[in-house]
PDB file of C-alpha atoms in Angstrom:
ATOM      1  CA  MET A   1       2.676  -2.401  -3.960  1.00 58.00           C
ATOM      2  CA  ASP A   2       2.365  -2.177  -0.186  1.00 75.00           C
ATOM      3  CA  GLY A   3       4.533  -5.254   0.278  1.00 76.00           C
ATOM      4  CA  TRP A   4       7.411  -3.655  -1.601  1.00 83.00           C
ATOM      5  CA  ILE A   5       7.192  -0.564   0.611  1.00 86.00           C
ATOM      6  CA  ASN A   6       7.499  -2.791   3.684  1.00 84.00           C
ATOM      7  CA  PHE A   7      10.562  -4.475   2.149  1.00 85.00           C
ATOM      8  CA  LEU A   8      12.065  -1.050   1.478  1.00 87.00           C
ATOM      9  CA  ILE A   9      11.493   0.055   5.079  1.00 87.00           C
ATOM     10  CA  ALA A  10      12.981  -3.232   6.342  1.00 87.00           C
ATOM     11  CA  GLY A  11      16.037  -2.654   4.149  1.00 86.00           C
ATOM     12  CA  ILE A  12      16.463   0.845   5.553  1.00 89.00           C
ATOM     13  CA  PHE A  13      16.371  -0.510   9.111  1.00 87.00           C
ATOM     14  CA  LEU A  14      18.854  -3.255   8.187  1.00 87.00           C
ATOM     15  CA  LEU A  15      21.200  -0.668   6.687  1.00 88.00           C
ATOM     16  CA  GLY A  16      20.821   1.424   9.841  1.00 85.00           C
ATOM     17  CA  LEU A  17      21.655  -1.624  11.950  1.00 84.00           C
ATOM     18  CA  PHE A  18      24.830  -2.275   9.957  1.00 86.00           C
ATOM     19  CA  ILE A  19      25.894   1.383  10.142  1.00 86.00           C
ATOM     20  CA  PHE A  20      25.150   1.597  13.877  1.00 82.00           C
ATOM     21  CA  GLY A  21      26.929  -1.693  14.581  1.00 79.00           C
ATOM     22  CA  TYR A  22      30.019  -0.674  12.613  1.00 82.00           C
ATOM     23  CA  ALA A  23      30.158   2.742  14.285  1.00 81.00           C
ATOM     24  CA  SER A  24      29.756   1.273  17.769  1.00 77.00           C
ATOM     25  CA  TYR A  25      32.459  -1.311  17.033  1.00 77.00           C
ATOM     26  CA  LYS A  26      34.868   1.362  15.791  1.00 77.00           C
ATOM     27  CA  LYS A  27      34.191   3.600  18.801  1.00 77.00           C
ATOM     28  CA  LYS A  28      34.561   0.638  21.208  1.00 72.00           C
ATOM     29  CA  ILE A  29      31.134   1.271  22.776  1.00 70.00           C
ATOM     30  CA  HIS A  30      29.600  -2.011  21.626  1.00 63.00           C
ATOM     31  CA  LYS A  31      29.806  -3.471  25.151  1.00 66.00           C
ATOM     32  CA  LYS A  32      27.544  -0.832  26.684  1.00 69.00           C
ATOM     33  CA  LYS A  33      24.000  -1.776  27.663  1.00 71.00           C
ATOM     34  CA  TYR A  34      22.143   0.929  25.729  1.00 73.00           C
ATOM     35  CA  VAL A  35      23.883  -0.099  22.494  1.00 72.00           C
ATOM     36  CA  SER A  36      22.534  -3.635  22.764  1.00 76.00           C
ATOM     37  CA  ILE A  37      19.034  -2.301  23.504  1.00 82.00           C
ATOM     38  CA  ILE A  38      19.130  -0.115  20.377  1.00 80.00           C
ATOM     39  CA  GLU A  39      20.380  -3.056  18.293  1.00 80.00           C
ATOM     40  CA  VAL A  40      17.588  -5.306  19.587  1.00 84.00           C
ATOM     41  CA  VAL A  41      14.976  -2.652  18.762  1.00 86.00           C
ATOM     42  CA  LEU A  42      16.390  -2.262  15.232  1.00 85.00           C
ATOM     43  CA  VAL A  43      16.346  -6.037  14.680  1.00 87.00           C
ATOM     44  CA  VAL A  44      12.771  -6.372  15.975  1.00 89.00           C
ATOM     45  CA  VAL A  45      11.516  -3.546  13.741  1.00 89.00           C
ATOM     46  CA  PHE A  46      13.393  -5.080  10.775  1.00 89.00           C
ATOM     47  CA  ILE A  47      11.760  -8.478  11.365  1.00 89.00           C
ATOM     48  CA  ILE A  48       8.301  -6.900  11.768  1.00 90.00           C
ATOM     49  CA  PHE A  49       8.530  -5.024   8.468  1.00 88.00           C
ATOM     50  CA  LEU A  50      10.032  -8.048   6.697  1.00 87.00           C
ATOM     51  CA  VAL A  51       7.177 -10.290   7.848  1.00 88.00           C
ATOM     52  CA  ARG A  52       4.597  -7.627   6.924  1.00 88.00           C
ATOM     53  CA  GLY A  53       6.182  -7.383   3.481  1.00 85.00           C
ATOM     54  CA  PHE A  54       5.953 -11.136   2.938  1.00 86.00           C
ATOM     55  CA  ILE A  55       2.349 -11.233   4.144  1.00 86.00           C
ATOM     56  CA  ASP A  56       1.284  -8.318   1.928  1.00 85.00           C
ATOM     57  CA  LEU A  57       3.168  -9.650  -1.073  1.00 81.00           C
ATOM     58  CA  PHE A  58       2.082 -13.284  -0.997  1.00 82.00           C
ATOM     59  CA  MET A  59      -1.395 -13.173   0.566  1.00 80.00           C
TER      60      MET A  59
END
């Protein structure tokens, strides 16, 4: 069941990325440097948990 928990955490980070991206686009702050750093961190954490979920589920 640990793989499903990793998928759930990855989904939460993906949802957070979509919400943060939409809010930054609406507020016109998406060209600032710190916004891109936060988005990169969210994507990296999403990929890490997605890969961990696949490894735990299929290995």
